Amino acid sequence: MKNRILTNWNLLRIIRLGFASILFTQAYEKFEWYLLVFGMFFLLQAIFNFGCSSNGCGIPKK
């Protein structure tokens, strides 16, 4: 788990982390608390590196 979090940081993970921080900031400034849900989604994707961008949704070759 530690290896998955600390390694393989690429541009898409950094973009997801930045987008999550923007959503958190907007949720706090505008009092739109539903944005926290979307921010948490992108934060978890960035930290644990899951989602379609890491070939999670790819079709396996036979």
JSON list of C-alpha atoms in Angstrom, two decimals:
[
{"chain": "A", "resi": 1, "resn": "MET", "atom": "CA", "xyz": [0.00, 0.00, 0.00]},
{"chain": "A", "resi": 2, "resn": "LYS", "atom": "CA", "xyz": [2.80, 2.39, 0.88]},
{"chain": "A", "resi": 3, "resn": "ASN", "atom": "CA", "xyz": [4.51, 1.59, -2.41]},
{"chain": "A", "resi": 4, "resn": "ARG", "atom": "CA", "xyz": [1.31, 2.33, -4.36]},
{"chain": "A", "resi": 5, "resn": "ILE", "atom": "CA", "xyz": [0.90, 5.74, -2.71]},
{"chain": "A", "resi": 6, "resn": "LEU", "atom": "CA", "xyz": [4.51, 6.91, -2.93]},
{"chain": "A", "resi": 7, "resn": "THR", "atom": "CA", "xyz": [5.51, 5.71, -6.40]},
{"chain": "A", "resi": 8, "resn": "ASN", "atom": "CA", "xyz": [4.38, 6.13, -10.00]},
{"chain": "A", "resi": 9, "resn": "TRP", "atom": "CA", "xyz": [3.33, 9.79, -9.74]},
{"chain": "A", "resi": 10, "resn": "ASN", "atom": "CA", "xyz": [2.59, 11.07, -13.22]},
{"chain": "A", "resi": 11, "resn": "LEU", "atom": "CA", "xyz": [1.00, 14.19, -14.67]},
{"chain": "A", "resi": 12, "resn": "LEU", "atom": "CA", "xyz": [-2.56, 12.87, -14.42]},
{"chain": "A", "resi": 13, "resn": "ARG", "atom": "CA", "xyz": [-2.24, 12.10, -10.72]},
{"chain": "A", "resi": 14, "resn": "ILE", "atom": "CA", "xyz": [-0.90, 15.59, -10.08]},
{"chain": "A", "resi": 15, "resn": "ILE", "atom": "CA", "xyz": [-3.75, 17.12, -12.09]},
{"chain": "A", "resi": 16, "resn": "ARG", "atom": "CA", "xyz": [-6.30, 15.12, -10.07]},
{"chain": "A", "resi": 17, "resn": "LEU", "atom": "CA", "xyz": [-4.67, 16.30, -6.86]},
{"chain": "A", "resi": 18, "resn": "GLY", "atom": "CA", "xyz": [-4.79, 19.92, -8.05]},
{"chain": "A", "resi": 19, "resn": "PHE", "atom": "CA", "xyz": [-8.43, 19.58, -9.11]},
{"chain": "A", "resi": 20, "resn": "ALA", "atom": "CA", "xyz": [-9.32, 18.15, -5.71]},
{"chain": "A", "resi": 21, "resn": "SER", "atom": "CA", "xyz": [-7.65, 21.07, -3.96]},
{"chain": "A", "resi": 22, "resn": "ILE", "atom": "CA", "xyz": [-9.54, 23.54, -6.19]},
{"chain": "A", "resi": 23, "resn": "LEU", "atom": "CA", "xyz": [-12.82, 21.81, -5.32]},
{"chain": "A", "resi": 24, "resn": "PHE", "atom": "CA", "xyz": [-12.02, 21.90, -1.60]},
{"chain": "A", "resi": 25, "resn": "THR", "atom": "CA", "xyz": [-11.15, 25.60, -1.79]},
{"chain": "A", "resi": 26, "resn": "GLN", "atom": "CA", "xyz": [-14.34, 26.44, -3.68]},
{"chain": "A", "resi": 27, "resn": "ALA", "atom": "CA", "xyz": [-16.45, 24.41, -1.26]},
{"chain": "A", "resi": 28, "resn": "TYR", "atom": "CA", "xyz": [-15.00, 26.38, 1.64]},
{"chain": "A", "resi": 29, "resn": "GLU", "atom": "CA", "xyz": [-15.21, 29.82, 0.01]},
{"chain": "A", "resi": 30, "resn": "LYS", "atom": "CA", "xyz": [-18.67, 29.50, -1.57]},
{"chain": "A", "resi": 31, "resn": "PHE", "atom": "CA", "xyz": [-20.22, 27.30, 1.14]},
{"chain": "A", "resi": 32, "resn": "GLU", "atom": "CA", "xyz": [-21.17, 24.74, -1.51]},
{"chain": "A", "resi": 33, "resn": "TRP", "atom": "CA", "xyz": [-20.55, 21.68, 0.59]},
{"chain": "A", "resi": 34, "resn": "TYR", "atom": "CA", "xyz": [-21.59, 19.17, -2.06]},
{"chain": "A", "resi": 35, "resn": "LEU", "atom": "CA", "xyz": [-18.29, 19.98, -3.82]},
{"chain": "A", "resi": 36, "resn": "LEU", "atom": "CA", "xyz": [-16.51, 18.16, -0.99]},
{"chain": "A", "resi": 37, "resn": "VAL", "atom": "CA", "xyz": [-17.88, 14.87, -2.30]},
{"chain": "A", "resi": 38, "resn": "PHE", "atom": "CA", "xyz": [-16.39, 15.47, -5.73]},
{"chain": "A", "resi": 39, "resn": "GLY", "atom": "CA", "xyz": [-13.17, 16.72, -4.16]},
{"chain": "A", "resi": 40, "resn": "MET", "atom": "CA", "xyz": [-12.86, 13.57, -2.09]},
{"chain": "A", "resi": 41, "resn": "PHE", "atom": "CA", "xyz": [-13.43, 11.46, -5.20]},
{"chain": "A", "resi": 42, "resn": "PHE", "atom": "CA", "xyz": [-10.56, 13.12, -7.05]},
{"chain": "A", "resi": 43, "resn": "LEU", "atom": "CA", "xyz": [-8.35, 13.12, -3.96]},
{"chain": "A", "resi": 44, "resn": "LEU", "atom": "CA", "xyz": [-8.78, 9.38, -3.48]},
{"chain": "A", "resi": 45, "resn": "GLN", "atom": "CA", "xyz": [-8.11, 8.80, -7.17]},
{"chain": "A", "resi": 46, "resn": "ALA", "atom": "CA", "xyz": [-4.90, 10.80, -6.90]},
{"chain": "A", "resi": 47, "resn": "ILE", "atom": "CA", "xyz": [-3.66, 9.19, -3.71]},
{"chain": "A", "resi": 48, "resn": "PHE", "atom": "CA", "xyz": [-4.44, 5.56, -4.51]},
{"chain": "A", "resi": 49, "resn": "ASN", "atom": "CA", "xyz": [-4.00, 5.85, -8.30]},
{"chain": "A", "resi": 50, "resn": "PHE", "atom": "CA", "xyz": [-7.21, 4.14, -9.36]},
{"chain": "A", "resi": 51, "resn": "GLY", "atom": "CA", "xyz": [-9.63, 4.90, -12.16]},
{"chain": "A", "resi": 52, "resn": "CYS", "atom": "CA", "xyz": [-9.74, 4.50, -15.90]},
{"chain": "A", "resi": 53, "resn": "SER", "atom": "CA", "xyz": [-6.57, 6.47, -16.47]},
{"chain": "A", "resi": 54, "resn": "SER", "atom": "CA", "xyz": [-4.45, 3.78, -14.84]},
{"chain": "A", "resi": 55, "resn": "ASN", "atom": "CA", "xyz": [-5.82, 1.10, -17.21]},
{"chain": "A", "resi": 56, "resn": "GLY", "atom": "CA", "xyz": [-8.48, 0.12, -14.70]},
{"chain": "A", "resi": 57, "resn": "CYS", "atom": "CA", "xyz": [-11.19, 0.18, -17.36]},
{"chain": "A", "resi": 58, "resn": "GLY", "atom": "CA", "xyz": [-9.18, -1.45, -20.13]},
{"chain": "A", "resi": 59, "resn": "ILE", "atom": "CA", "xyz": [-10.36, -4.55, -21.96]},
{"chain": "A", "resi": 60, "resn": "PRO", "atom": "CA", "xyz": [-7.96, -7.45, -21.33]},
{"chain": "A", "resi": 61, "resn": "LYS", "atom": "CA", "xyz": [-6.33, -9.02, -24.39]},
{"chain": "A", "resi": 62, "resn": "LYS", "atom": "CA", "xyz": [-6.78, -12.74, -24.77]}
]
